[in-house]
PDB file of C-alpha atoms in Angstrom:
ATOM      1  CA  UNK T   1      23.263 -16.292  -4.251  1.00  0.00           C
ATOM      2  CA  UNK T   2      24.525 -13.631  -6.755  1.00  0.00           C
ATOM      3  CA  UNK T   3      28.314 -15.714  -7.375  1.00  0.00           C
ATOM      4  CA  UNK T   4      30.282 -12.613  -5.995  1.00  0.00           C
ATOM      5  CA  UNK T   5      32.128 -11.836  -3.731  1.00  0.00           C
ATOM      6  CA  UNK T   6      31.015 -10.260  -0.161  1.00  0.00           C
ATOM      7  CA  UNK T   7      33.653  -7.856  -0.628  1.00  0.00           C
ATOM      8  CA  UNK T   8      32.303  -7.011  -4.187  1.00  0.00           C
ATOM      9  CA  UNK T   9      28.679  -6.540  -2.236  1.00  0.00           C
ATOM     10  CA  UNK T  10      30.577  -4.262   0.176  1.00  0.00           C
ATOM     11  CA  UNK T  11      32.218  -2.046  -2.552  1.00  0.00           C
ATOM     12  CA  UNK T  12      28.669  -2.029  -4.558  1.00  0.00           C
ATOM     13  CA  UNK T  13      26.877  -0.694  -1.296  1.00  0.00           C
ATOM     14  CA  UNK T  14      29.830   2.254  -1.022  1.00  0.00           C
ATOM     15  CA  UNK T  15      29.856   3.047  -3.981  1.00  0.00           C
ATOM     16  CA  UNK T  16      25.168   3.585  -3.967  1.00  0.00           C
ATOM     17  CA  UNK T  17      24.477   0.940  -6.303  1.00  0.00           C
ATOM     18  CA  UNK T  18      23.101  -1.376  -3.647  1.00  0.00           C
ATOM     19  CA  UNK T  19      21.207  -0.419  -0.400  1.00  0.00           C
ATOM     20  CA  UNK T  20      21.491  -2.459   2.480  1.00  0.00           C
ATOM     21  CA  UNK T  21      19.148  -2.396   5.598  1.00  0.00           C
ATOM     22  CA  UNK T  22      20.482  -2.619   8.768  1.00  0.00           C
ATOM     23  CA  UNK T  23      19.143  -5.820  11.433  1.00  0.00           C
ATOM     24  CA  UNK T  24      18.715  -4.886  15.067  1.00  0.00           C
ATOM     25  CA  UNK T  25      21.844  -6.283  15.774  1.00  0.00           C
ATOM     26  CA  UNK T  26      23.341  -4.097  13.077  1.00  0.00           C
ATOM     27  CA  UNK T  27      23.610  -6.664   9.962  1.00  0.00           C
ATOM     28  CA  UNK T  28      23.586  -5.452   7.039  1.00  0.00           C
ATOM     29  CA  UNK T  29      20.696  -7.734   5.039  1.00  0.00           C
ATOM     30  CA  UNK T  30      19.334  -7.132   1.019  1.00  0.00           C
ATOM     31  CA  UNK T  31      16.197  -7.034  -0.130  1.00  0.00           C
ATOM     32  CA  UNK T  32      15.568  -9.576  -3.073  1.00  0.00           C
ATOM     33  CA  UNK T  33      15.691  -6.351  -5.190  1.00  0.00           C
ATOM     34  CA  UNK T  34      18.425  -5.772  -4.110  1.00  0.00           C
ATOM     35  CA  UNK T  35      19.605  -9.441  -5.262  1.00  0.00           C
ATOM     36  CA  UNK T  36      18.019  -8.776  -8.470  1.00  0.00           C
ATOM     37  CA  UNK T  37      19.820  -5.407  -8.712  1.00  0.00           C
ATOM     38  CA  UNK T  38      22.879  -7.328  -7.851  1.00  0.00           C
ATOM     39  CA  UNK T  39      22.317  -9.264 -10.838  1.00  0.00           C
ATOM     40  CA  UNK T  40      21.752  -7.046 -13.159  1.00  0.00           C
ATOM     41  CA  UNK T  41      25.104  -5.442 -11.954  1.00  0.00           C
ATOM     42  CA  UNK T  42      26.542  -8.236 -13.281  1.00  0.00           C
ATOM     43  CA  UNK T  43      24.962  -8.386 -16.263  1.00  0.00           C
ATOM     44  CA  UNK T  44      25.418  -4.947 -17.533  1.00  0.00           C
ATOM     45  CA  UNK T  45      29.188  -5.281 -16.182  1.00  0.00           C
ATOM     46  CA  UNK T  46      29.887  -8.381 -18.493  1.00  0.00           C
ATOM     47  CA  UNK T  47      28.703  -6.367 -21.363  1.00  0.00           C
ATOM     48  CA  UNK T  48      31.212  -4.282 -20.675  1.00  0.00           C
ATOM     49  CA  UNK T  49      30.011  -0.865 -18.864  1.00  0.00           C
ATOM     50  CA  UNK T  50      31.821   0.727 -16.259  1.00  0.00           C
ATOM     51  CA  UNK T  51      30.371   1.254 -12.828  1.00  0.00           C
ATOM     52  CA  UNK T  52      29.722   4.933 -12.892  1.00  0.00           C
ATOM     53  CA  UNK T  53      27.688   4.011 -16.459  1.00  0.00           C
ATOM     54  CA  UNK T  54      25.654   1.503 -14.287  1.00  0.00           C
ATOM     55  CA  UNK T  55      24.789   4.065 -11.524  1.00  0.00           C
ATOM     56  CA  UNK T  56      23.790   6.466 -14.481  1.00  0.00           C
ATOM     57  CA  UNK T  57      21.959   3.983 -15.585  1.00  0.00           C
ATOM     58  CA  UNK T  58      19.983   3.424 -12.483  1.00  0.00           C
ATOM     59  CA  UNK T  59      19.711   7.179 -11.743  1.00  0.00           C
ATOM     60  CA  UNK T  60      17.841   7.757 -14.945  1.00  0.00           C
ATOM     61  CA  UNK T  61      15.461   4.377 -14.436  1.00  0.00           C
ATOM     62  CA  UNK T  62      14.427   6.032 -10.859  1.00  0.00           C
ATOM     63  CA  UNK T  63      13.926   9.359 -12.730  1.00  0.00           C
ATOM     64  CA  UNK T  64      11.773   7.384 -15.110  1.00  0.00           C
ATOM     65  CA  UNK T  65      10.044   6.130 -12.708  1.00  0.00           C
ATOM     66  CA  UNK T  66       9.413   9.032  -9.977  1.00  0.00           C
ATOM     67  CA  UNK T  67       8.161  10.888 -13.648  1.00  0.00           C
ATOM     68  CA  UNK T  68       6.012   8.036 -14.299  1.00  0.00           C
ATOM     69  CA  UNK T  69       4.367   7.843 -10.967  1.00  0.00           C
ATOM     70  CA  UNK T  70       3.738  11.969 -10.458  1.00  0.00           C
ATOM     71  CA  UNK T  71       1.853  11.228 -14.000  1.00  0.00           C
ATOM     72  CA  UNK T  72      -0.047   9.026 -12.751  1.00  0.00           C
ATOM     73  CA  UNK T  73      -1.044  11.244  -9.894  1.00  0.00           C
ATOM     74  CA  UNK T  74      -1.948  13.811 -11.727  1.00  0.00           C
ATOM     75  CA  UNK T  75      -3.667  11.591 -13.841  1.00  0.00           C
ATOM     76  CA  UNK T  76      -5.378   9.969 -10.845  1.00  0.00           C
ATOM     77  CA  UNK T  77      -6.689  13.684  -9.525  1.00  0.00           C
ATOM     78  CA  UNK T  78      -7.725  14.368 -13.124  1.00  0.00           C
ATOM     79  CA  UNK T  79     -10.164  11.536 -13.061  1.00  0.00           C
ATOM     80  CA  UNK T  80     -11.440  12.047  -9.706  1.00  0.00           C
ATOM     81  CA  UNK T  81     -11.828  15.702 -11.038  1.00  0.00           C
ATOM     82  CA  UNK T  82     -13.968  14.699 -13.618  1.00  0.00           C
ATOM     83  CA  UNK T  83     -15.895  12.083 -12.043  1.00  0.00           C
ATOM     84  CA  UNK T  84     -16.858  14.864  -9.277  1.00  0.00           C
ATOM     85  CA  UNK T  85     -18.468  16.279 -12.332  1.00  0.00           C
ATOM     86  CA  UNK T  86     -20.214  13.098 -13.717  1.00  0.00           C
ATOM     87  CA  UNK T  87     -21.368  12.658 -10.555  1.00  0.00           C
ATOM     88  CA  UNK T  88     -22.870  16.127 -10.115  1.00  0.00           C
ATOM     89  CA  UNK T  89     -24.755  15.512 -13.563  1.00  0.00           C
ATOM     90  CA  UNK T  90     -25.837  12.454 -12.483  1.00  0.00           C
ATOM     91  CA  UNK T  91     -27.487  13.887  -9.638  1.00  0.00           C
ATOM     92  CA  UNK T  92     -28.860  16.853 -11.785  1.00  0.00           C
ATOM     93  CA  UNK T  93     -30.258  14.695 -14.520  1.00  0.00           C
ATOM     94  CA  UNK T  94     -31.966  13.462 -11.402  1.00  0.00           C
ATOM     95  CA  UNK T  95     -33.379  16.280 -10.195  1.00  0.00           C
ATOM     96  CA  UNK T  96     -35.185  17.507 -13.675  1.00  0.00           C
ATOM     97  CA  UNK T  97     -34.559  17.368 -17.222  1.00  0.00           C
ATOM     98  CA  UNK T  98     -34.798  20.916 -16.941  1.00  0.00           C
ATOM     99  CA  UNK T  99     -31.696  21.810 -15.875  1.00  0.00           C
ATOM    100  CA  UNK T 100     -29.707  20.828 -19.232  1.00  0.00           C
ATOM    101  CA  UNK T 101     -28.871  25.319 -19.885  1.00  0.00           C
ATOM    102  CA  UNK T 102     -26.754  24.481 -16.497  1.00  0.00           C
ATOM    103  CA  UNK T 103     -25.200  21.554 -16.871  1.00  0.00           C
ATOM    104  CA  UNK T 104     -23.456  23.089 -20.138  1.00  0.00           C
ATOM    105  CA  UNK T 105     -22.416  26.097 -18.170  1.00  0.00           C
ATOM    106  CA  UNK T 106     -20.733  24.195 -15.406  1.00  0.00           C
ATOM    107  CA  UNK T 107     -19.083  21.021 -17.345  1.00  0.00           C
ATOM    108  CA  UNK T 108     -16.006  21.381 -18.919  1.00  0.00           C
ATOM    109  CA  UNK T 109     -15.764  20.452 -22.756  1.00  0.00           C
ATOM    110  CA  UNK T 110     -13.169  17.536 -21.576  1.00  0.00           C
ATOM    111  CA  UNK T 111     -16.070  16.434 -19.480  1.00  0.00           C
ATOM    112  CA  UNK T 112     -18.420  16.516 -21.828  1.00  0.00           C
ATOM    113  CA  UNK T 113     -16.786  14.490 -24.391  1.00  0.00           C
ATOM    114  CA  UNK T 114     -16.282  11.814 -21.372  1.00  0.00           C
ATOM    115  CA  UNK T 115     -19.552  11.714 -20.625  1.00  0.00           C
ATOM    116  CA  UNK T 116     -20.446  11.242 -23.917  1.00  0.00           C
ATOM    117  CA  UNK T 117     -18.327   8.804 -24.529  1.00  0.00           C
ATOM    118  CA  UNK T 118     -19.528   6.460 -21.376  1.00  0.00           C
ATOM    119  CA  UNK T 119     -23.453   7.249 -22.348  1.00  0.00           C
ATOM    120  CA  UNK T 120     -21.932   5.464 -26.467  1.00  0.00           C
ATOM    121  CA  UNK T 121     -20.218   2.765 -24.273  1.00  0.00           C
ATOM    122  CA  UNK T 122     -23.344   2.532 -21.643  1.00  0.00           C
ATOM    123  CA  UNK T 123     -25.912   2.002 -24.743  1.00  0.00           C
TER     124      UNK T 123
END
């Protein structure tokens, strides 16, 4: 499927630059990511990089990505952070008008902004 060699698969796997999962009767099988990676192999090889370049390669594209996705985590709590607080105003505004002194106290200026923003986007 990839036009190599299986021995050129097994020296790949060795050397980390493919990841094979093992069947029950212990096969060794590859994801079509793993095809893909394959591939790309291939292609970075014909333009002339060495192997250990190519696993450097990949090493930094998974640091990329693990930096990418603890980003998004943090942006992911950051929201649910302040949406905790839109929805405690929410419920305030609710209660009575009266309460506006407290809401300023207890919402960050981050939040406020936000809010103020979805109240221009709301009307």
């Amino acid at each position: 499927m990839a036009n190599v060699t299986k021995r050129t698969v097994d020296y790949y796997t060795n050397l980390g630059l493919l990841k094979a999962e093992r069947s029950a009767s212990n096969y060794r099988y590859y994801s079509l990511g793993e095809l893909e990676r394959l591939r790309l192999i291939e292609c970075y090889k014909q333009k002339n990089l060495s192997l250990e370049d190519i696993k450097e390669l990949f090493k930094q594209d998974m640091e990329a990505a693990s930096a990418i996705e603890e980003t998004g985590l943090k942006l992911k709590n950051k929201m649910d952070g302040l949406n905790e607080e839109l929805q405690e105003v929410i419920s305030l505004l609710k209660e009575d008008e009266k309460n506006e002194l407290l809401l300023k106290k207890q919402i960050s200026h981050e939040s406020m902004a936000l809010i103020q923003s979805l109240l221009v986007l709301l009307v």
